[in-house]
Structure formats: C-alpha cells, structure tokens
C-alpha cells in the first residue's frame, strides 16, 4: 500500500478526470478541456492562494482545508501557546510550562474533529435509514420514472407543455413509500442540526484560539 498522502482539495484528482468525460461522445476532448482548467486553477492557487473552483464551493473547500491544516500544525509544530497549561518551578529552580503541549493537542484534536464532522462528506454519523431509503428510491424511479414522471396527470402534462415546466412527484406521495421517506428525512434533519452545531463549535474554538494558530 502506498504511503503517499491523498489531499482532498487537490485539483489534480484522477476521479474528477474520469467524471468529466462520463456520457460524452468525445471523451479525450473533454479530458483535455478539464486538463486545461486544472492548469488554470493550479496557477491561480500559486498566484493568489485560491482558485475559481474553491470559490464555487467555498464552504466545502474550507471544511476540507482547515482540518488538514490543523492536523499538519499538530503533527509538525515546535511549540504550544503559553497561555495553556500551568507554570511551575522544576528541580533546578527554573520556571517551566510543559503541560501546555498536551492541552493544545486536545484542543487541536477537538477542532479537527468538529470541522470534519461539520462536513457532510467526512461526518462519521450516518443516516440509519440510508440503505432502505436508497433501495426504495431505486424502485420508485424504476416504476414511475425520474421525478415520478409516470404519475403526472393529463392536466399536469398539459400544464407542463403549456408553461414549459416539469411537474415532479415524490416518494412520500405514495403510501408504500411514505413511512421510509418520513423516517429518512427526519434523520436527515437531525444530522443537519448536528453538523451545524459542529460547525458553530468549530468556529467558536477558532475564534478563541485564532492568534495561536502559528508555529
């Protein structure tokens, strides 16, 4: 197994190169276009510190970047904030404070944890109804089409055609899918509240120790 570290904010993501050509007739042409964009984004990061792709999803970018930087600081720092720990006089009569390091480690670990938990992609909590809901959604889509197209009434079809819109129907409208839909989205609401609290707690810690984030 390779020991090479994978950085989630790396613009040179081979998976993204694969995705950019999905469904495209001229795959190589799309890959070359994406290659050109990656070069542009890399140059932007070198010159100004961030790229266009970072701005498009700034919250997600920071949720990935900040904990990675905090982890790097924790692993490679040379010191810790002097306002942490307790000063005491050692056997040689010298005033020292070596308890600040463990305390700073715990704070950094907590900050890293909270930042990663605030991100839907890295949060360790999962919806217990995900698999059941996903299976039901696949069944619903297979029976009734994307956005429940086959459930549209004649009046809806006429209205969609007239106003150039598309009426959608969803799983919770049908009795056989209502219960799993309600359970799934109730858990999703709880997860969203949890991630939002993690985000708030992470930012509070960031504010409290902002000027200590250096080495």
CSV table of N, CA, C and O in Angstrom, one decimal, residues 88-187:
chain,number,residue,atom,x,y,z
A,88,UNK,N,5.3,26.1,36.6
A,88,UNK,CA,5.8,25.6,37.8
A,88,UNK,C,7.3,25.6,37.8
A,88,UNK,O,8.0,25.7,36.7
A,89,UNK,N,7.9,25.5,39.0
A,89,UNK,CA,9.4,25.6,39.1
A,89,UNK,C,9.9,24.1,39.2
A,89,UNK,O,9.5,23.4,40.1
A,90,UNK,N,10.8,23.8,38.3
A,90,UNK,CA,11.3,22.4,38.3
A,90,UNK,C,12.4,22.2,39.4
A,90,UNK,O,12.7,23.2,40.2
A,91,UNK,N,13.0,21.1,39.4
A,91,UNK,CA,14.0,20.7,40.5
A,91,UNK,C,15.2,21.6,40.4
A,91,UNK,O,16.0,21.8,41.4
A,92,UNK,N,15.5,22.2,39.2
A,92,UNK,CA,16.6,23.1,39.1
A,92,UNK,C,16.3,24.5,39.3
A,92,UNK,O,17.1,25.4,39.1
A,93,UNK,N,15.1,24.8,39.8
A,93,UNK,CA,14.7,26.1,40.1
A,93,UNK,C,14.3,27.0,38.9
A,93,UNK,O,14.2,28.2,39.0
A,94,UNK,N,14.0,26.3,37.8
A,94,UNK,CA,13.7,27.1,36.6
A,94,UNK,C,12.2,27.0,36.4
A,94,UNK,O,11.5,26.0,36.5
A,95,UNK,N,11.6,28.2,36.0
A,95,UNK,CA,10.2,28.2,35.8
A,95,UNK,C,9.9,27.6,34.4
A,95,UNK,O,10.4,28.1,33.4
A,96,UNK,N,9.1,26.6,34.4
A,96,UNK,CA,8.8,25.9,33.1
A,96,UNK,C,7.3,25.7,33.0
A,96,UNK,O,6.5,25.8,33.9
A,97,UNK,N,6.9,25.4,31.8
A,97,UNK,CA,5.5,25.0,31.5
A,97,UNK,C,5.5,24.0,30.3
A,97,UNK,O,5.5,24.3,29.2
A,98,UNK,N,5.5,22.7,30.7
A,98,UNK,CA,5.5,21.7,29.7
A,98,UNK,C,4.1,20.9,29.6
A,98,UNK,O,4.0,20.0,28.9
A,99,UNK,N,3.2,21.4,30.4
A,99,UNK,CA,1.8,20.8,30.4
A,99,UNK,C,1.0,21.4,29.3
A,99,UNK,O,-0.1,20.9,29.0
A,100,UNK,N,1.4,22.5,28.7
A,100,UNK,CA,0.6,23.2,27.7
A,100,UNK,C,0.5,22.3,26.4
A,100,UNK,O,-0.4,22.5,25.6
A,101,UNK,N,1.5,21.5,26.2
A,101,UNK,CA,1.5,20.7,24.9
A,101,UNK,C,0.4,19.7,24.8
A,101,UNK,O,-0.3,19.6,23.8
A,102,UNK,N,0.1,19.0,25.9
A,102,UNK,CA,-1.0,18.0,25.9
A,102,UNK,C,-2.3,18.7,25.8
A,102,UNK,O,-3.2,18.3,25.1
A,103,UNK,N,-2.4,19.9,26.5
A,103,UNK,CA,-3.7,20.6,26.4
A,103,UNK,C,-3.9,21.2,25.0
A,103,UNK,O,-5.1,21.1,24.5
A,104,UNK,N,-2.9,21.6,24.3
A,104,UNK,CA,-3.0,22.2,23.0
A,104,UNK,C,-3.3,21.0,22.0
A,104,UNK,O,-4.1,21.2,21.1
A,105,UNK,N,-2.7,19.9,22.2
A,105,UNK,CA,-3.1,18.7,21.4
A,105,UNK,C,-4.6,18.4,21.5
A,105,UNK,O,-5.2,18.1,20.4
A,106,UNK,N,-5.1,18.4,22.7
A,106,UNK,CA,-6.5,18.1,22.8
A,106,UNK,C,-7.4,19.1,22.2
A,106,UNK,O,-8.4,18.8,21.5
A,107,UNK,N,-7.0,20.4,22.3
A,107,UNK,CA,-7.8,21.5,21.6
A,107,UNK,C,-7.8,21.3,20.1
A,107,UNK,O,-8.8,21.4,19.4
A,108,UNK,N,-6.6,21.0,19.6
A,108,UNK,CA,-6.4,20.9,18.1
A,108,UNK,C,-7.2,19.6,17.6
A,108,UNK,O,-7.9,19.7,16.6
A,109,UNK,N,-7.1,18.6,18.4
A,109,UNK,CA,-7.9,17.3,18.0
A,109,UNK,C,-9.4,17.6,18.0
A,109,UNK,O,-10.1,17.2,17.1
A,110,UNK,N,-9.8,18.4,19.0
A,110,UNK,CA,-11.3,18.7,19.0
A,110,UNK,C,-11.6,19.6,17.8
A,110,UNK,O,-12.7,19.4,17.2
A,111,UNK,N,-10.8,20.6,17.5
A,111,UNK,CA,-11.1,21.4,16.4
A,111,UNK,C,-11.1,20.6,15.1
A,111,UNK,O,-12.0,20.8,14.2
A,112,UNK,N,-10.2,19.7,14.9
A,112,UNK,CA,-10.1,18.9,13.7
A,112,UNK,C,-11.4,18.0,13.6
A,112,UNK,O,-12.0,17.9,12.5
A,113,UNK,N,-11.7,17.4,14.7
A,113,UNK,CA,-12.9,16.6,14.8
A,113,UNK,C,-14.2,17.4,14.4
A,113,UNK,O,-15.0,16.9,13.6
A,114,UNK,N,-14.3,18.5,15.0
A,114,UNK,CA,-15.6,19.3,14.8
A,114,UNK,C,-15.6,19.8,13.3
A,114,UNK,O,-16.7,19.8,12.7
A,115,UNK,N,-14.5,20.2,12.7
A,115,UNK,CA,-14.5,20.7,11.3
A,115,UNK,C,-14.9,19.5,10.4
A,115,UNK,O,-15.7,19.7,9.5
A,116,UNK,N,-14.4,18.4,10.7
A,116,UNK,CA,-14.7,17.2,9.8
A,116,UNK,C,-16.1,16.7,10.0
A,116,UNK,O,-16.7,16.3,9.1
A,117,UNK,N,-16.6,16.8,11.2
A,117,UNK,CA,-18.0,16.4,11.5
A,117,UNK,C,-19.0,17.4,10.9
A,117,UNK,O,-20.1,17.0,10.6
A,118,UNK,N,-18.6,18.6,10.7
A,118,UNK,CA,-19.5,19.6,10.1
A,118,UNK,C,-19.6,19.4,8.6
A,118,UNK,O,-20.6,20.0,8.0
A,119,UNK,N,-18.8,18.6,8.0
A,119,UNK,CA,-18.8,18.4,6.6
A,119,UNK,C,-19.6,17.1,6.3
A,119,UNK,O,-19.2,16.0,6.8
A,120,UNK,N,-20.6,17.2,5.4
A,120,UNK,CA,-21.4,16.1,5.1
A,120,UNK,C,-20.6,14.9,4.5
A,120,UNK,O,-20.9,13.8,4.7
A,121,UNK,N,-19.5,15.3,3.8
A,121,UNK,CA,-18.7,14.2,3.1
A,121,UNK,C,-17.8,13.5,4.1
A,121,UNK,O,-17.4,12.3,3.9
A,122,UNK,N,-17.4,14.1,5.2
A,122,UNK,CA,-16.5,13.5,6.2
A,122,UNK,C,-17.1,13.2,7.5
A,122,UNK,O,-16.5,12.6,8.4
A,123,UNK,N,-18.4,13.6,7.7
A,123,UNK,CA,-19.1,13.3,9.0
A,123,UNK,C,-19.2,11.8,9.2
A,123,UNK,O,-19.5,11.0,8.4
A,124,UNK,N,-18.9,11.4,10.5
A,124,UNK,CA,-18.9,9.9,10.8
A,124,UNK,C,-20.3,9.4,11.1
A,124,UNK,O,-20.5,8.2,11.0
A,125,UNK,N,-21.2,10.3,11.4
A,125,UNK,CA,-22.6,9.9,11.7
A,125,UNK,C,-23.3,9.7,10.3
A,125,UNK,O,-23.1,10.5,9.4
A,126,UNK,N,-24.1,8.7,10.2
A,126,UNK,CA,-24.8,8.3,9.0
A,126,UNK,C,-26.3,8.2,9.3
A,126,UNK,O,-26.7,7.9,10.4
A,127,UNK,N,-27.1,8.3,8.3
A,127,UNK,CA,-28.5,8.1,8.4
A,127,UNK,C,-28.8,6.6,8.5
A,127,UNK,O,-28.4,5.9,7.5
A,128,UNK,N,-29.4,6.1,9.6
A,128,UNK,CA,-29.6,4.6,9.7
A,128,UNK,C,-30.6,4.1,8.7
A,128,UNK,O,-30.6,2.9,8.5
A,129,UNK,N,-31.3,5.0,8.0
A,129,UNK,CA,-32.3,4.5,7.0
A,129,UNK,C,-31.8,4.7,5.6
A,129,UNK,O,-32.6,4.6,4.7
A,130,UNK,N,-30.5,5.0,5.4
A,130,UNK,CA,-30.0,5.3,4.1
A,130,UNK,C,-30.2,4.2,3.1
A,130,UNK,O,-30.7,4.4,2.0
A,131,UNK,N,-29.7,3.0,3.5
A,131,UNK,CA,-29.8,1.8,2.6
A,131,UNK,C,-31.2,1.5,2.2
A,131,UNK,O,-31.5,1.2,1.1
A,132,UNK,N,-32.1,1.5,3.2
A,132,UNK,CA,-33.5,1.2,3.0
A,132,UNK,C,-34.2,2.3,2.1
A,132,UNK,O,-34.9,1.9,1.1
A,133,UNK,N,-33.8,3.5,2.3
A,133,UNK,CA,-34.4,4.6,1.5
A,133,UNK,C,-33.9,4.5,0.1
A,133,UNK,O,-34.6,4.7,-0.9
A,134,UNK,N,-32.6,4.3,0.0
A,134,UNK,CA,-31.9,4.2,-1.3
A,134,UNK,C,-32.5,3.1,-2.2
A,134,UNK,O,-32.8,3.3,-3.4
A,135,UNK,N,-32.8,2.0,-1.6
A,135,UNK,CA,-33.4,0.8,-2.3
A,135,UNK,C,-34.8,1.2,-2.7
A,135,UNK,O,-35.2,0.9,-3.9
A,136,UNK,N,-35.6,1.9,-1.8
A,136,UNK,CA,-36.9,2.3,-2.2
A,136,UNK,C,-36.9,3.3,-3.3
A,136,UNK,O,-37.8,3.3,-4.2
A,137,UNK,N,-35.9,4.2,-3.2
A,137,UNK,CA,-35.8,5.3,-4.3
A,137,UNK,C,-35.6,4.7,-5.6
A,137,UNK,O,-36.1,5.1,-6.7
A,138,UNK,N,-34.7,3.7,-5.7
A,138,UNK,CA,-34.4,3.0,-7.0
A,138,UNK,C,-35.6,2.3,-7.5
A,138,UNK,O,-35.9,2.4,-8.7
A,139,UNK,N,-36.4,1.7,-6.6
A,139,UNK,CA,-37.6,1.0,-7.0
A,139,UNK,C,-38.7,2.0,-7.5
A,139,UNK,O,-39.3,1.8,-8.5
A,140,UNK,N,-38.8,3.1,-6.8
A,140,UNK,CA,-39.7,4.2,-7.2
A,140,UNK,C,-39.4,4.7,-8.6
A,140,UNK,O,-40.2,4.9,-9.4
A,141,UNK,N,-38.1,5.0,-8.8
A,141,UNK,CA,-37.6,5.6,-10.1
A,141,UNK,C,-37.8,4.6,-11.2
A,141,UNK,O,-38.2,5.0,-12.3
A,142,UNK,N,-37.6,3.3,-10.9
A,142,UNK,CA,-37.8,2.3,-12.0
A,142,UNK,C,-39.3,2.2,-12.3
A,142,UNK,O,-39.6,2.0,-13.5
A,143,UNK,N,-40.2,2.3,-11.4
A,143,UNK,CA,-41.6,2.1,-11.6
A,143,UNK,C,-42.2,3.4,-12.2
A,143,UNK,O,-43.0,3.3,-13.2
A,144,UNK,N,-41.8,4.5,-11.7
A,144,UNK,CA,-42.5,5.8,-12.1
A,144,UNK,C,-41.6,6.8,-12.8
A,144,UNK,O,-42.1,7.9,-13.1
A,145,UNK,N,-40.4,6.5,-13.0
A,145,UNK,CA,-39.5,7.4,-13.8
A,145,UNK,C,-38.9,8.4,-12.9
A,145,UNK,O,-39.2,8.6,-11.7
A,146,UNK,N,-37.9,9.2,-13.5
A,146,UNK,CA,-37.3,10.3,-12.7
A,146,UNK,C,-38.3,11.4,-12.4
A,146,UNK,O,-39.1,11.8,-13.2
A,147,UNK,N,-38.3,11.8,-11.1
A,147,UNK,CA,-39.2,12.8,-10.6
A,147,UNK,C,-40.7,12.3,-10.8
A,147,UNK,O,-41.6,13.1,-10.9
A,148,UNK,N,-40.9,11.0,-10.8
A,148,UNK,CA,-42.2,10.4,-10.9
A,148,UNK,C,-43.0,10.9,-12.1
A,148,UNK,O,-44.2,11.1,-12.0
A,149,UNK,N,-42.3,10.9,-13.2
A,149,UNK,CA,-42.9,11.3,-14.5
A,149,UNK,C,-44.2,10.6,-14.8
A,149,UNK,O,-45.2,11.2,-15.3
A,150,UNK,N,-44.2,9.3,-14.5
A,150,UNK,CA,-45.4,8.5,-14.9
A,150,UNK,C,-46.6,8.7,-14.0
A,150,UNK,O,-47.7,8.2,-14.3
A,151,UNK,N,-46.4,9.5,-12.9
A,151,UNK,CA,-47.5,9.8,-12.0
A,151,UNK,C,-48.2,11.1,-12.4
A,151,UNK,O,-49.2,11.5,-11.8
A,152,UNK,N,-47.7,11.8,-13.4
A,152,UNK,CA,-48.3,13.1,-13.8
A,152,UNK,C,-49.7,12.8,-14.4
A,152,UNK,O,-49.9,11.9,-15.2
A,153,UNK,N,-50.6,13.7,-14.1
A,153,UNK,CA,-52.0,13.6,-14.6
A,153,UNK,C,-52.0,14.3,-16.0
A,153,UNK,O,-51.0,15.0,-16.4
A,154,UNK,N,-53.1,14.1,-16.7
A,154,UNK,CA,-53.3,14.7,-18.0
A,154,UNK,C,-53.2,16.2,-17.9
A,154,UNK,O,-52.7,16.9,-18.7
A,155,UNK,N,-53.8,16.7,-16.8
A,155,UNK,CA,-53.8,18.2,-16.6
A,155,UNK,C,-52.4,18.7,-16.4
A,155,UNK,O,-52.0,19.7,-16.9
A,156,UNK,N,-51.6,17.9,-15.6
A,156,UNK,CA,-50.2,18.3,-15.3
A,156,UNK,C,-49.4,18.3,-16.6
A,156,UNK,O,-48.6,19.2,-16.9
A,157,UNK,N,-49.6,17.2,-17.4
A,157,UNK,CA,-48.9,17.1,-18.7
A,157,UNK,C,-49.2,18.3,-19.6
A,157,UNK,O,-48.3,18.9,-20.2
A,158,UNK,N,-50.5,18.7,-19.6
A,158,UNK,CA,-50.9,19.8,-20.5
A,158,UNK,C,-50.3,21.1,-19.9
A,158,UNK,O,-49.8,22.0,-20.7
A,159,UNK,N,-50.3,21.3,-18.6
A,159,UNK,CA,-49.8,22.5,-18.0
A,159,UNK,C,-48.2,22.6,-18.2
A,159,UNK,O,-47.7,23.6,-18.5
A,160,UNK,N,-47.5,21.4,-18.1
A,160,UNK,CA,-46.1,21.4,-18.3
A,160,UNK,C,-45.7,21.8,-19.7
A,160,UNK,O,-44.8,22.5,-19.9
A,161,UNK,N,-46.5,21.3,-20.6
A,161,UNK,CA,-46.3,21.6,-22.0
A,161,UNK,C,-46.6,23.1,-22.3
A,161,UNK,O,-45.8,23.8,-23.0
A,162,UNK,N,-47.6,23.6,-21.7
A,162,UNK,CA,-48.0,25.0,-21.9
A,162,UNK,C,-47.0,26.0,-21.4
A,162,UNK,O,-46.6,27.0,-22.0
A,163,UNK,N,-46.5,25.7,-20.1
A,163,UNK,CA,-45.6,26.7,-19.5
A,163,UNK,C,-44.2,26.2,-19.5
A,163,UNK,O,-43.3,26.8,-18.9
A,164,UNK,N,-43.9,25.1,-20.2
A,164,UNK,CA,-42.5,24.6,-20.4
A,164,UNK,C,-41.9,24.4,-19.0
A,164,UNK,O,-40.8,24.8,-18.7
A,165,UNK,N,-42.6,23.7,-18.1
A,165,UNK,CA,-42.1,23.3,-16.8
A,165,UNK,C,-42.2,21.8,-16.7
A,165,UNK,O,-42.6,21.1,-17.7
A,166,UNK,N,-41.9,21.3,-15.6
A,166,UNK,CA,-41.9,19.8,-15.3
A,166,UNK,C,-42.4,19.5,-13.9
A,166,UNK,O,-41.7,19.8,-13.0
A,167,UNK,N,-43.6,19.0,-13.8
A,167,UNK,CA,-44.2,18.7,-12.5
A,167,UNK,C,-43.5,17.4,-12.0
A,167,UNK,O,-43.4,16.5,-12.7
A,168,UNK,N,-43.1,17.5,-10.7
A,168,UNK,CA,-42.5,16.4,-10.1
A,168,UNK,C,-43.4,15.7,-9.1
A,168,UNK,O,-44.2,16.4,-8.4
A,169,UNK,N,-43.2,14.4,-8.9
A,169,UNK,CA,-43.9,13.7,-7.9
A,169,UNK,C,-42.9,12.9,-7.1
A,169,UNK,O,-41.9,12.4,-7.7
A,170,UNK,N,-43.1,12.8,-5.8
A,170,UNK,CA,-42.1,12.2,-5.0
A,170,UNK,C,-42.6,11.0,-4.1
A,170,UNK,O,-43.8,10.8,-4.0
A,171,UNK,N,-41.6,10.3,-3.6
A,171,UNK,CA,-42.0,9.0,-2.9
A,171,UNK,C,-43.0,9.2,-1.8
A,171,UNK,O,-43.9,8.3,-1.7
A,172,UNK,N,-42.9,10.2,-1.0
A,172,UNK,CA,-43.8,10.4,0.1
A,172,UNK,C,-45.3,10.6,-0.3
A,172,UNK,O,-46.2,10.6,0.6
A,173,UNK,N,-45.5,10.7,-1.6
A,173,UNK,CA,-46.9,10.9,-2.1
A,173,UNK,C,-47.6,9.5,-2.2
A,173,UNK,O,-48.8,9.4,-2.2
A,174,UNK,N,-46.8,8.4,-2.2
A,174,UNK,CA,-47.4,7.1,-2.3
A,174,UNK,C,-47.3,6.4,-0.9
A,174,UNK,O,-46.3,6.4,-0.2
A,175,UNK,N,-48.4,5.7,-0.5
A,175,UNK,CA,-48.5,5.1,0.8
A,175,UNK,C,-47.4,4.1,1.0
A,175,UNK,O,-46.8,4.0,2.2
A,176,UNK,N,-46.9,3.3,0.0
A,176,UNK,CA,-45.9,2.3,0.2
A,176,UNK,C,-44.5,2.9,0.5
A,176,UNK,O,-43.6,2.2,1.0
A,177,UNK,N,-44.3,4.2,0.2
A,177,UNK,CA,-43.0,4.8,0.4
A,177,UNK,C,-43.1,5.9,1.5
A,177,UNK,O,-42.0,6.5,1.8
A,178,UNK,N,-44.2,6.2,1.9
A,178,UNK,CA,-44.4,7.3,2.9
A,178,UNK,C,-43.6,7.2,4.2
A,178,UNK,O,-42.9,8.1,4.6
A,179,UNK,N,-43.7,6.0,4.8
A,179,UNK,CA,-43.1,5.7,6.1
A,179,UNK,C,-41.6,5.9,6.0
A,179,UNK,O,-40.9,6.5,6.8
A,180,UNK,N,-41.0,5.2,5.0
A,180,UNK,CA,-39.5,5.2,4.9
A,180,UNK,C,-39.0,6.7,4.5
A,180,UNK,O,-38.0,7.1,5.0
A,181,UNK,N,-39.8,7.4,3.8
A,181,UNK,CA,-39.5,8.8,3.4
A,181,UNK,C,-39.5,9.6,4.7
A,181,UNK,O,-38.5,10.4,4.9
A,182,UNK,N,-40.5,9.5,5.5
A,182,UNK,CA,-40.6,10.3,6.7
A,182,UNK,C,-39.5,10.0,7.7
A,182,UNK,O,-38.9,10.9,8.3
A,183,UNK,N,-39.2,8.7,7.8
A,183,UNK,CA,-38.1,8.3,8.7
A,183,UNK,C,-36.7,8.8,8.2
A,183,UNK,O,-35.9,9.3,9.0
A,184,UNK,N,-36.5,8.7,6.9
A,184,UNK,CA,-35.2,9.1,6.4
A,184,UNK,C,-35.0,10.6,6.5
A,184,UNK,O,-34.0,11.0,7.0
A,185,UNK,N,-36.0,11.4,6.2
A,185,UNK,CA,-35.8,12.8,6.2
A,185,UNK,C,-35.9,13.4,7.6
A,185,UNK,O,-35.3,14.4,7.9
A,186,UNK,N,-36.5,12.7,8.5
A,186,UNK,CA,-36.4,13.1,10.0
A,186,UNK,C,-35.0,12.9,10.5
A,186,UNK,O,-34.5,13.8,11.2
A,187,UNK,N,-34.3,11.8,10.1
A,187,UNK,CA,-32.9,11.6,10.5
A,187,UNK,C,-32.0,12.6,9.8
A,187,UNK,O,-31.0,13.1,10.4
